[in-house]
CSV table of C-alpha atoms in Angstrom, one decimal:
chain,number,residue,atom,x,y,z
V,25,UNK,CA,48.9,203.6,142.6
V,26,UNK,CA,52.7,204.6,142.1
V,27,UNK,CA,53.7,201.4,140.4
V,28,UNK,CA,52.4,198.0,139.1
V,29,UNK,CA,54.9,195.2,137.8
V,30,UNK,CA,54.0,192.5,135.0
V,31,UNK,CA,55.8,189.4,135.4
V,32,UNK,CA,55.7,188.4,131.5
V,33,UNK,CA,55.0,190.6,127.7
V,34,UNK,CA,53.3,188.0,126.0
V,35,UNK,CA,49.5,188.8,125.2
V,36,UNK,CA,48.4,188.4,128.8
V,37,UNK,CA,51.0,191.2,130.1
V,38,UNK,CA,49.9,193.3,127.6
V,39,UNK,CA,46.8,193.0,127.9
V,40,UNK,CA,47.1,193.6,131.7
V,41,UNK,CA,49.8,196.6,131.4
V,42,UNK,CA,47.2,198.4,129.4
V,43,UNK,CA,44.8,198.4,131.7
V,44,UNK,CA,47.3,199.1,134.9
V,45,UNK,CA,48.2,201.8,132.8
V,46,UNK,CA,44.8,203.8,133.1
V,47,UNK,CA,45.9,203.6,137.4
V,48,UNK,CA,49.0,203.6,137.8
V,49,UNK,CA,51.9,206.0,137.1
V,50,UNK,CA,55.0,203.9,136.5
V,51,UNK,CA,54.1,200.4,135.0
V,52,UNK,CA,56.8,198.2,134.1
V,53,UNK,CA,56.8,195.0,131.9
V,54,UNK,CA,59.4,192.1,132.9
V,55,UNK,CA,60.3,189.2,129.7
V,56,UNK,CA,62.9,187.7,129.4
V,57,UNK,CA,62.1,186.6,125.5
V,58,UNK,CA,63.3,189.3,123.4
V,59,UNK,CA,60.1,189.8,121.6
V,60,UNK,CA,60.9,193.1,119.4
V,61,UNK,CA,63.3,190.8,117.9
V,62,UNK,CA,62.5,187.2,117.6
V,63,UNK,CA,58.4,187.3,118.2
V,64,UNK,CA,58.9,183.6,119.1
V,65,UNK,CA,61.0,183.2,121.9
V,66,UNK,CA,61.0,180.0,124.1
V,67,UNK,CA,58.8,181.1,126.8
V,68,UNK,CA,55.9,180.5,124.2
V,69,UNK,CA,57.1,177.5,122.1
V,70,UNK,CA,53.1,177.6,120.5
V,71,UNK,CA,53.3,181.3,119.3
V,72,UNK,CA,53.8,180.0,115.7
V,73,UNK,CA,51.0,177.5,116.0
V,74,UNK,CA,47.7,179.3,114.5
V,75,UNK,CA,46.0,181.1,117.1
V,76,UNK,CA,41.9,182.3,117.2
V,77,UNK,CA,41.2,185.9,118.2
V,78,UNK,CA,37.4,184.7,119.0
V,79,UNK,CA,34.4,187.4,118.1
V,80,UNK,CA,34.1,188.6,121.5
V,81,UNK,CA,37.7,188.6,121.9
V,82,UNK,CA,38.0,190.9,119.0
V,83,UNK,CA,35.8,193.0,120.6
V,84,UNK,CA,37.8,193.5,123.8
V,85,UNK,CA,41.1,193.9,121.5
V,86,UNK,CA,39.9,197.2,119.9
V,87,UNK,CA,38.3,198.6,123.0
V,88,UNK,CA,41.5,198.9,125.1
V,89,UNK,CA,43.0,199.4,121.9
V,90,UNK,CA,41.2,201.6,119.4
V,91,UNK,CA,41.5,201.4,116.0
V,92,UNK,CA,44.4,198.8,116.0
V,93,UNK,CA,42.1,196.3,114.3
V,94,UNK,CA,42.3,198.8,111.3
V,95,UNK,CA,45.9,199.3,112.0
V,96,UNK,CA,46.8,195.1,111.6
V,97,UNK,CA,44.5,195.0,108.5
V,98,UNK,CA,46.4,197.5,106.5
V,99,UNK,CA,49.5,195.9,107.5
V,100,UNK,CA,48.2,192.8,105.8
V,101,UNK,CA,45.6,191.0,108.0
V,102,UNK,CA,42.3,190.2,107.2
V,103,UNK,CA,39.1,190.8,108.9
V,104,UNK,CA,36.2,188.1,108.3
V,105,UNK,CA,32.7,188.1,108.5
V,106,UNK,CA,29.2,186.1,107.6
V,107,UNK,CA,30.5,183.8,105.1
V,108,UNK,CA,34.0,184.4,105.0
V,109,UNK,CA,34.0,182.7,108.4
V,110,UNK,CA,33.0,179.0,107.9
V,111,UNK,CA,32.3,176.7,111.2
V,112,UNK,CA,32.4,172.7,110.1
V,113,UNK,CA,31.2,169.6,111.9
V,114,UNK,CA,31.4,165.9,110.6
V,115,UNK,CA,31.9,167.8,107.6
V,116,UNK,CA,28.8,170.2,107.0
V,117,UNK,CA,29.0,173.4,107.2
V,118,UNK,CA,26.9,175.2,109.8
V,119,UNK,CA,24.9,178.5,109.1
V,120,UNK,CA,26.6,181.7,108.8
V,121,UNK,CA,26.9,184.0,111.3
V,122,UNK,CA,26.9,187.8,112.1
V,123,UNK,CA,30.8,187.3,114.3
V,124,UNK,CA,33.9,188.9,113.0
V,125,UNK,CA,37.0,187.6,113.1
V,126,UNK,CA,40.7,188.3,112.6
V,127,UNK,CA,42.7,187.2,110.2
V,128,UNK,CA,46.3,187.3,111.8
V,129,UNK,CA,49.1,185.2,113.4
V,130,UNK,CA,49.9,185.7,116.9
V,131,UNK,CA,53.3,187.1,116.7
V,132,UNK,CA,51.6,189.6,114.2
V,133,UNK,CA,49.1,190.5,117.0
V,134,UNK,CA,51.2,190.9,120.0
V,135,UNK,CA,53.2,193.0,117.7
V,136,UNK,CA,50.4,195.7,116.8
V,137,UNK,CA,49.5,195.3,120.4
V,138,UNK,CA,53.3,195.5,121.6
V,139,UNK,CA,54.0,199.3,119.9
V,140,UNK,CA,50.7,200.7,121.1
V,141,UNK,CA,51.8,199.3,124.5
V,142,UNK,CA,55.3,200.7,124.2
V,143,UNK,CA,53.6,204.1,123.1
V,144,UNK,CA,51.8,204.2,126.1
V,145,UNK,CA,54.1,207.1,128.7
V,146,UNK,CA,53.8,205.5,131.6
V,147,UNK,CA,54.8,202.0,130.5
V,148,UNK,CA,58.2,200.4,129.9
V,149,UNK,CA,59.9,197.2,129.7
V,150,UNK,CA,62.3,195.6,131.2
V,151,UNK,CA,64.4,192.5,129.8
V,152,UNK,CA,64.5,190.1,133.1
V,153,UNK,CA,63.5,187.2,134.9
V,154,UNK,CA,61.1,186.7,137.5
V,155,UNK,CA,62.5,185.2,140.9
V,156,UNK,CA,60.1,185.7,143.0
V,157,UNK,CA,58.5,187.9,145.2
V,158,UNK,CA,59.4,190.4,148.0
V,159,UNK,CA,56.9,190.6,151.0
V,160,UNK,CA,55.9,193.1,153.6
V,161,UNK,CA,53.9,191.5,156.5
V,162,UNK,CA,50.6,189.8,154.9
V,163,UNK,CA,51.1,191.6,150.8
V,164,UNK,CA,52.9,191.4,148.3
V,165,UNK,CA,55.7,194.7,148.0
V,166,UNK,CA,57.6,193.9,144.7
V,167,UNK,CA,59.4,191.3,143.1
V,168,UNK,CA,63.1,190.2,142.5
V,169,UNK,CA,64.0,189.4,138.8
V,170,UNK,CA,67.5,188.6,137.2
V,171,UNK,CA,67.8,191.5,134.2
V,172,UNK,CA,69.1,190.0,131.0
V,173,UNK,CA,73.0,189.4,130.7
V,174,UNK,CA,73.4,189.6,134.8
V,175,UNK,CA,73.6,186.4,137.1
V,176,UNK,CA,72.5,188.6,140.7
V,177,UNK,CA,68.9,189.1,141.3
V,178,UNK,CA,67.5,192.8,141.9
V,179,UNK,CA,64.1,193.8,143.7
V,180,UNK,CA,61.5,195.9,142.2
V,181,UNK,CA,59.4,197.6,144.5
V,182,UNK,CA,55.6,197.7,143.3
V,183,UNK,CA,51.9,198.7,144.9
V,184,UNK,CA,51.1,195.7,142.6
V,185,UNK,CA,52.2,192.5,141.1
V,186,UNK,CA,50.7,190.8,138.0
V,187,UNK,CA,51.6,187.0,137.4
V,188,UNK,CA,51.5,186.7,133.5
V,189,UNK,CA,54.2,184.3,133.3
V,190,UNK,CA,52.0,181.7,131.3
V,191,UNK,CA,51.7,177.7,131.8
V,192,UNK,CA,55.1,177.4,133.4
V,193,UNK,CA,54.4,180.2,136.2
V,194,UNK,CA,56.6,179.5,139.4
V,195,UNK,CA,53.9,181.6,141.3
V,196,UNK,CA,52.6,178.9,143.3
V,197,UNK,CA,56.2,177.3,144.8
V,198,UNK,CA,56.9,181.4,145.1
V,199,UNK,CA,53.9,181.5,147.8
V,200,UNK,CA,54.3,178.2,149.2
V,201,UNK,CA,58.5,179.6,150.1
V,202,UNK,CA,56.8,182.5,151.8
V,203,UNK,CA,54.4,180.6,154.0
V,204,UNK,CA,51.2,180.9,151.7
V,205,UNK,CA,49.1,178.1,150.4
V,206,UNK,CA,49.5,177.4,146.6
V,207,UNK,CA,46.0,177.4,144.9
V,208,UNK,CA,44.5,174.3,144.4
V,209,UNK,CA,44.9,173.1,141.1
V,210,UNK,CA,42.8,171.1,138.7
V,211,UNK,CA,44.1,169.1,135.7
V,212,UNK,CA,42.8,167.3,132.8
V,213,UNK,CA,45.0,165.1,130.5
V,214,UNK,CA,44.1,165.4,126.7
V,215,UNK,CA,47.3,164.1,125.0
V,216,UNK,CA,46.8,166.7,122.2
V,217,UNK,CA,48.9,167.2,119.4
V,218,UNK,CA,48.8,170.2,117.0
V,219,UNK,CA,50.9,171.4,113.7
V,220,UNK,CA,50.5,174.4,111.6
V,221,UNK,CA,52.1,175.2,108.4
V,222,UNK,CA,52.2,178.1,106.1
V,223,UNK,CA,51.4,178.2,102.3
V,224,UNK,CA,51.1,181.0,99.9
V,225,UNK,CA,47.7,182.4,99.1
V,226,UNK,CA,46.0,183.3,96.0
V,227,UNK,CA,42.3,183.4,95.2
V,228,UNK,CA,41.8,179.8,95.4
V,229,UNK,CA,39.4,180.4,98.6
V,230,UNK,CA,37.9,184.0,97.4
V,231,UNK,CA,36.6,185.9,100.0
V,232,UNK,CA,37.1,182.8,102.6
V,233,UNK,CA,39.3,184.2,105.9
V,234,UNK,CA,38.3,181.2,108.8
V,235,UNK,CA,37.7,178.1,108.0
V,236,UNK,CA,37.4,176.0,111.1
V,237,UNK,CA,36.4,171.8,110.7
V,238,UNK,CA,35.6,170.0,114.0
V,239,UNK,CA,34.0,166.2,114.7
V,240,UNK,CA,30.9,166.0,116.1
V,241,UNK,CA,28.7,163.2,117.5
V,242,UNK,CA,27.7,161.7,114.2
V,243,UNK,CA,31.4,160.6,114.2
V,244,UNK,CA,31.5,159.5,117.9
V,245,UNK,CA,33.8,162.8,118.1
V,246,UNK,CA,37.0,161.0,116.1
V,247,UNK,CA,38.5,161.8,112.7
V,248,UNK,CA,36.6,159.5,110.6
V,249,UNK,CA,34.3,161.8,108.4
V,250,UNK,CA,37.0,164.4,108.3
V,251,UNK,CA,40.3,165.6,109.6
V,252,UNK,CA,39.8,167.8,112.5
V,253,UNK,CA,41.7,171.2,111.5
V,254,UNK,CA,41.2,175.0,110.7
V,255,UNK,CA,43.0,177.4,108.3
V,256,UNK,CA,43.3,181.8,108.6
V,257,UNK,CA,44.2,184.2,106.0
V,258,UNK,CA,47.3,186.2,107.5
V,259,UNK,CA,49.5,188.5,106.8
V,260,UNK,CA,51.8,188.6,103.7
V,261,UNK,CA,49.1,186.9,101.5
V,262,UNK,CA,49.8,183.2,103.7
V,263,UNK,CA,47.3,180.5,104.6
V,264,UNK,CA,47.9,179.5,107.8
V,265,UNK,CA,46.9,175.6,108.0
V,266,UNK,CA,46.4,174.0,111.8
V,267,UNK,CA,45.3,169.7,112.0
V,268,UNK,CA,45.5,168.7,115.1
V,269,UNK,CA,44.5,164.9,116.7
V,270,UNK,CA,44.6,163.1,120.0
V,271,UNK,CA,46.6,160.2,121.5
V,272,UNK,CA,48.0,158.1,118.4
V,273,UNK,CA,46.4,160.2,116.0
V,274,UNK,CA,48.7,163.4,116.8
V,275,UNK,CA,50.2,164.8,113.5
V,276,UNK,CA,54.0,164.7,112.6
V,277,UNK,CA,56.5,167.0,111.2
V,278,UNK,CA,56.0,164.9,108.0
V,279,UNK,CA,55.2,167.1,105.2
V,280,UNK,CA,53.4,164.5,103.3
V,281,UNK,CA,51.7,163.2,105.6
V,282,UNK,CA,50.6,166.6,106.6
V,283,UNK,CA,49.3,167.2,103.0
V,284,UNK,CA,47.1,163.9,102.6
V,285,UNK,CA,45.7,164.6,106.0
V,286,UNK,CA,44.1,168.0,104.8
V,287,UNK,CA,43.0,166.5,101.4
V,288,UNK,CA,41.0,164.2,103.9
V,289,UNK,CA,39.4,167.6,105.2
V,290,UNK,CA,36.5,169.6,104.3
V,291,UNK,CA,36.6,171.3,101.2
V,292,UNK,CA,39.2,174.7,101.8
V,293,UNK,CA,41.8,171.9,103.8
V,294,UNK,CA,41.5,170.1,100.7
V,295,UNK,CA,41.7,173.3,98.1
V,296,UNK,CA,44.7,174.9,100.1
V,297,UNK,CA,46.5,171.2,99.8
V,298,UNK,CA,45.9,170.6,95.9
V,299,UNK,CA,46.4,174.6,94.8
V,300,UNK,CA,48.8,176.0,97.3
V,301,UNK,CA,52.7,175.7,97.6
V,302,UNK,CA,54.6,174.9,101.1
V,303,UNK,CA,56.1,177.7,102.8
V,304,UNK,CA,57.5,176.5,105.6
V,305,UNK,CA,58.5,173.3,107.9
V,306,UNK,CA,55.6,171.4,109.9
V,307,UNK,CA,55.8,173.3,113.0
V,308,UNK,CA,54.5,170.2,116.1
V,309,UNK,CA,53.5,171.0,119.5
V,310,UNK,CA,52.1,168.7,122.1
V,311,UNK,CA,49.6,169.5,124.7
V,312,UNK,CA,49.5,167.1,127.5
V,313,UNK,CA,47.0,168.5,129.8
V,314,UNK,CA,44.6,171.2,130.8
V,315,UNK,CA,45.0,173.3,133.7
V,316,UNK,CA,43.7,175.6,136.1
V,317,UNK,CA,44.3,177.4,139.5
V,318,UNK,CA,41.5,178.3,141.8
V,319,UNK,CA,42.8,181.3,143.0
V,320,UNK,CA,39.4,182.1,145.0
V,321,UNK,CA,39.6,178.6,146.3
V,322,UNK,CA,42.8,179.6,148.1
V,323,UNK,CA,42.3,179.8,152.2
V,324,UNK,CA,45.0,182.7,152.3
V,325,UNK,CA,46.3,184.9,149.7
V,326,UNK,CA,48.4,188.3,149.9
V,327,UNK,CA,47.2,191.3,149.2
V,328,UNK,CA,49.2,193.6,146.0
V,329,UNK,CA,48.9,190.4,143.5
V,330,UNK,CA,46.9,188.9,141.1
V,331,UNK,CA,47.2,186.4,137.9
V,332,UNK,CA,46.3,186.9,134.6
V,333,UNK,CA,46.3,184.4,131.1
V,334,UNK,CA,47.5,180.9,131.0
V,335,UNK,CA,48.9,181.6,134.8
V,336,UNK,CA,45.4,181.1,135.8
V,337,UNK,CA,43.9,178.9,132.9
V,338,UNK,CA,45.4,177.2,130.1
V,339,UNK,CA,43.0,174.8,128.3
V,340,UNK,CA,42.9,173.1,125.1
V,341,UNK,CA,43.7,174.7,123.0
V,342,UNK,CA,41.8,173.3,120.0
V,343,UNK,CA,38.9,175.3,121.2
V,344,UNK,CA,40.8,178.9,120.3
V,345,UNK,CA,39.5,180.2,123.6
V,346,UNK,CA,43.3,181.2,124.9
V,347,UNK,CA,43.7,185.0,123.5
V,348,UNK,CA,40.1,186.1,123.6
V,349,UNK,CA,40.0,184.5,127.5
V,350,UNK,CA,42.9,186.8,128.2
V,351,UNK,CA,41.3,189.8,126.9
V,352,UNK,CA,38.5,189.1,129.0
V,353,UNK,CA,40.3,188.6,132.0
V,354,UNK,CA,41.7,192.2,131.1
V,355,UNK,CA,38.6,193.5,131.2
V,356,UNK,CA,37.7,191.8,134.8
V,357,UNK,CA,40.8,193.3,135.8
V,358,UNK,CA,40.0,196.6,134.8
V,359,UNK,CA,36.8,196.5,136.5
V,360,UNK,CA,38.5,195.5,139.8
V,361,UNK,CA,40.6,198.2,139.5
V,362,UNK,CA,37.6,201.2,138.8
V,363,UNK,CA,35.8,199.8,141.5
V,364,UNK,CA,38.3,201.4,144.1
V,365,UNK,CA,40.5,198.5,144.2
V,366,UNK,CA,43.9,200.5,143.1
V,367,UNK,CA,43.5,202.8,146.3
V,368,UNK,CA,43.3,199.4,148.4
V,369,UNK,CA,46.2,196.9,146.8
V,370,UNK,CA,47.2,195.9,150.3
V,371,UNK,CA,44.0,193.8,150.5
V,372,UNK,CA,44.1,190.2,148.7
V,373,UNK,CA,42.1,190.5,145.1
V,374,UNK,CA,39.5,188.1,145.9
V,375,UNK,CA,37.3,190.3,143.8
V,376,UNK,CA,39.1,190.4,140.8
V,377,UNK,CA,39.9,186.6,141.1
V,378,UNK,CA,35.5,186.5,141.8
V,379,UNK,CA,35.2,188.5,138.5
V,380,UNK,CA,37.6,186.5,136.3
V,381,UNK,CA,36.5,183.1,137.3
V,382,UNK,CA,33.0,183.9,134.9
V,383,UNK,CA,35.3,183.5,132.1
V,384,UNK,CA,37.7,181.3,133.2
V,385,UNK,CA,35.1,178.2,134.2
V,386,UNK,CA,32.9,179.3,131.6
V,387,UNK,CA,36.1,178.1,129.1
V,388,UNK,CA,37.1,175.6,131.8
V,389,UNK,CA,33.4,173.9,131.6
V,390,UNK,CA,33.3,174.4,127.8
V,391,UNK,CA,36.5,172.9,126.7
V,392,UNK,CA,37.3,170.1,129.4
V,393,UNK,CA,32.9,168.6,128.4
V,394,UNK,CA,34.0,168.1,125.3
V,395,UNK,CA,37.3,166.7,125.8
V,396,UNK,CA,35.9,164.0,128.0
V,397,UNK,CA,33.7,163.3,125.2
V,398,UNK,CA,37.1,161.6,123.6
V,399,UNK,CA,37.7,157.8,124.8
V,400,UNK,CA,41.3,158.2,125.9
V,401,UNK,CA,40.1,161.5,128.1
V,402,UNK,CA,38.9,159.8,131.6
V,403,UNK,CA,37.7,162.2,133.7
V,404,UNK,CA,37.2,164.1,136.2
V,405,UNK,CA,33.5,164.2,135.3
V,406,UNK,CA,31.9,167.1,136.1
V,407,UNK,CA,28.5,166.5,138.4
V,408,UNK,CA,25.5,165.4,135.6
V,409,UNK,CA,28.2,164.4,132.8
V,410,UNK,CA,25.8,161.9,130.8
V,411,UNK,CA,22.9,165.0,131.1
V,412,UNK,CA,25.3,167.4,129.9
V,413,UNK,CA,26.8,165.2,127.2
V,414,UNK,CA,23.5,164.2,125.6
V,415,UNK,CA,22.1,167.9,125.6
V,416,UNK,CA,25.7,169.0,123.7
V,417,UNK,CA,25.4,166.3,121.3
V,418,UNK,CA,21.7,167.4,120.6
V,419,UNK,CA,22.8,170.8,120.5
V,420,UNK,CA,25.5,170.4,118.3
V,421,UNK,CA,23.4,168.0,115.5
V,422,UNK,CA,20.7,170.3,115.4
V,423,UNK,CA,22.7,173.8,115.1
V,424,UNK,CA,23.6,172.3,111.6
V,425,UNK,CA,20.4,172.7,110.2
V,426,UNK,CA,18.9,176.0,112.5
V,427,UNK,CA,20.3,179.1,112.4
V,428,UNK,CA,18.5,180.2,115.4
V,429,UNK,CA,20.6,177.2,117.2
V,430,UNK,CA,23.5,178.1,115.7
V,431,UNK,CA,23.8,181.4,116.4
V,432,UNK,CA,23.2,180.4,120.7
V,433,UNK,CA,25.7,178.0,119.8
V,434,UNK,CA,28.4,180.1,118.2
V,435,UNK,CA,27.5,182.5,120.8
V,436,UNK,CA,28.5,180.4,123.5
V,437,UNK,CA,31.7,178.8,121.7
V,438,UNK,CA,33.0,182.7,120.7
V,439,UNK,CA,32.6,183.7,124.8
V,440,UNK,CA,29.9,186.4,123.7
V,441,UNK,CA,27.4,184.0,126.5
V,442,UNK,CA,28.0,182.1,129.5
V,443,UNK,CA,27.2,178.2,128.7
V,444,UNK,CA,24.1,178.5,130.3
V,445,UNK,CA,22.3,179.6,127.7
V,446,UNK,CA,22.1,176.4,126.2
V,447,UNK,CA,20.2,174.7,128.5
V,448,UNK,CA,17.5,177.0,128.5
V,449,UNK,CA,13.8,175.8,128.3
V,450,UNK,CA,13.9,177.6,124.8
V,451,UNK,CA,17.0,175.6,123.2
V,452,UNK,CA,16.0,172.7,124.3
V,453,UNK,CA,12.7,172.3,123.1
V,454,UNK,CA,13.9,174.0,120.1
V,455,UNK,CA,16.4,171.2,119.6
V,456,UNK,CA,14.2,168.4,121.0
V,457,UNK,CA,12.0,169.8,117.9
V,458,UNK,CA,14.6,169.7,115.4
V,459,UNK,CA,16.5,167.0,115.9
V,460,UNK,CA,12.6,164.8,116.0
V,461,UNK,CA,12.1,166.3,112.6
V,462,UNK,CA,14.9,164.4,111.2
C-alpha cells in the first residue's frame, strides 16, 4: 500500500495510523485541532473530562506501543493494581482484582501516544479539514480537505481512507452525495451529564489510583445510597474527580455544589472533598445520546475505506469503555490488514467492519442494558430485556460478596470477555447460589 489517509489525530487516528503504518509507506494524519499545542481543541470538547484506559485497553496501548506505559509513569502517571483499583456499587466495595490500570488524563495519553506516533518515519501530519471524499468508479481514491489558514479545498490521493473524525463525522452525508447508502444508525437517548474537577494530591488516599462508585439494583440504579462518580491519580500529583447523573440530576459548574455531592460518595469522594484543595473550574459536559453505525448492515459500501472510534460507536460514556474500544478496534484493524487486505483496498472492508463489530456490540450491548435500566431511558429494548435485566441485577448483587463472580464480572466490564460469559450455566448457578444464601 503506497498511502493511507486518517481523517482525525485524536486517540482513534492514532491508534489507526500506527497500525497503517506497519503497511503502508506514506501515512498521513489530517486535524484540524492543533493538538501539540492546546491538547484540548474543540473537535473533542470531553478531552478534559476524566477518561478510563480499561485493563484490556491497557493492554492493547503497550503492545502497538511498547514500553510507553513506562514512559507516561515516569512522566508522572500512575499505574494501579489489586487494591489500588477500587470498584463500588450502592456503596460496597467489590473484591479486588488482578486488572491494571492507568493513572492519566487523556490529553496526557494522546500526548505519549502523539510523539511515538510522530516518531514513527513513515507518518506525518497534516493541519486540515476533511471535505469529503474523492471517488474512482465503485472505491474510495483519496479525500479533499481544507489545510489550516486556506479557504480552497485540496485532494489527497490515498490506497486508503480512515474515518476517525469522532461523534460529529460527516462520513455518512459524504456517501449519501456520491450515491452510496449511509449506514443505518441506531440511537439511544440517555440525557447524561458529567463534570470533572482537579484537586491537588497528597497521601490522603495512600496507595489508592482508581476509585470508581456506581448504583446498583439495591438502589433501583439512582443516586440514593451514594453519588455515582469516580476519581484517578494523574499527572502532576492531581486527583482527577468525575460525578456524573442523569436527566434532572446532571451536575452543575457549581463548585459547592460539586463538593457536597462527593461528601455524599463513598469514602475517597468524600476524603478528596474534606482534605484536598480546588484546582480548577467545574468542567460540564452533556451527553444526549448513544450511537452507533452498522457499517456491515450497509447494502453497498466502497472499497479503500473504513471507520474507526466514536465514528463507528460512541456510547455512554460513564461506562469508560471509549479509549480501550478504540484500541481494540486498532487491533481488528490490524488483523484486516495482515490477513492480505492491504494488497486488496479496492474491495469494500466488510471484513474489518465483521471483526470490529465483536467489540463494538459487545460495548453497544453492555452499556445501552444498563442504561435502560434508568426510568427516563425508554428503549429500544433489546429482544429478552426483563431476562437479561434480572440475570444483571443478580449478577451484579452477588459479585459483591464472590470474588469468583467478580472477577467474570470485571472481566466483562474491562472488555477482557465478550458478555456472554455471564450467562453461562456456571455463573448462573453460581449466582442463583449466592444470592439464596443471603
Amino acid at each position: 500500500m503506497q498511502r493511507a489517509v486518517v481523517l482525525g489525530g485524536s486517540f482513534a487516528g492514532l491508534m489507526a495510523a500506527r497500525v497503517l503504518s506497519d503497511v503502508a509507506e506514506d501515512v498521513v494524519v489530517v486535524e484540524p485541532d492543533r493538538l501539540d499545542v492546546e491538547p484540548t481543541g474543540p473537535g473533542a470538547p470531553h478531552r478534559q473530562q476524566l477518561h478510563a484506559l480499561l485493563a484490556m485497553g491497557h493492554l492493547q496501548l503497550e503492545r502497538f506501543f511498547p514500553g510507553v506505559v513506562k514512559e507516561m509513569t515516569e512522566g508522572g502517571a500512575l499505574v494501579g493494581s489489586g487494591s489500588a483499583v477500587e470498584f463500588y456499587v450502592d456503596g460496597r466495595c467489590r473484591p479486588s482484582l488482578d486488572v491494571e490500570m492507568l493513572g492519566a488524563s487523556r490529553p496526557f495519553i494522546e500526548s505519549a501516544i502523539r510523539r511515538r506516533t510522530q516518531g514513527l518515519a513513515n507518518v506525518r501530519f497534516i493541519a486540515g479539514r476533511g471535505q469529503g471524499l474523492v471517488m474512482q468508479g465503485d472505491r474510495v481514491r483519496g479525500v479533499h480537505y481544507i489545510p489550516a489558514g486556506q479557504e480552497a479545498a485540496t485532494a489527497l490521493t490515498a490506497d486508503l481512507v480512515v474515518d476517525a473524525m469522532g461523534r460529529s463525522s460527516r462520513l455518512s452525508t459524504w456517501l449519501e452525495e456520491q450515491g452510496w447508502p449511509a449506514p443505518p444508525l441506531d440511537r439511544m437517548r440517555v440525557d447524561l451529564g458529567y463534570a470533572t474537577a482537579v484537586f491537588r494530591r497528597g497521601d490522603e488516599l495512600d496507595g489508592t489510583v482508581i476509585a470508581h462508585s456506581a448504583p446498583g439494583p439495591d438502589s433501583g440504579y439512582q443516586p440514593t445510597l451514594c453519588e455515582p462518580g469516580a476519581l484517578a491519580a494523574v499527572e502532576d500529583n492531581r486527583w482527577t474527580v468525575v460525578l456524573a447523573g442523569y436527566a434532572g440530576h446532571r451536575p452543575t459548574r457549581d463548585p459547592y455544589e460539586f463538593l457536597r455531592r462527593m461528601r455524599r460518595g463513598v469514602d475517597p469522594l468524600r476524603k478528596v472533598a474534606d482534605s484536598c484543595s480546588l484546582l480548577s473550574d467545574i468542567d460540564t459536559f452533556h451527553f444526549v445520546e448513544s450511537r452507533r453505525r452498522r457499517f456491515s448492515a450497509t447494502s453497498r459500501f466502497p472499497g479503500g475505506l473504513v471507520a474507526v472510534g466514536d465514528s463507528v460507536a460512541s456510547v455512554n460514556p460513564i461506562y469508560g469503555q471509549g479509549l480501550t474500544l478504540a484500541t481494540l478496534q486498532a487491533s481488528a484493524l490490524a488483523s484486516y490488514l495482515r490477513s492480505g487486505a492491504s494488497a486488496h483496498a479496492h474491495l469494500p472492508a466488510r471484513d474489518y467492519f465483521r471483526r470490529a463489530d465483536v467489540f463494538v456490540n459487545a460495548a453497544w450491548k453492555l452499556s445501552t442494558t444498563a442504561d435502560l435500566a434508568q426510568p427516563h431511558v425508554t428503549g429500544p429494548y433489546p429482544r429478552g430485556y426483563p431476562l437479561l435485566r434480572w440475570a444483571g441485577d443478580a449478577i451484579t448483587r452477588a459479585s459483591v460478596r464472590s470474588p469468583e463472580i467478580n472477577a467474570a464480572y470485571m472481566d466483562v466490564v474491562h472488555m477482557r470477555q465478550h458478555p456472554r460469559v455471564l450467562t453461562s450455566a456456571h455463573i448462573l448457578l453460581k449466582t442463583a447460589r449466592i444470592n439464596l444464601s443471603r
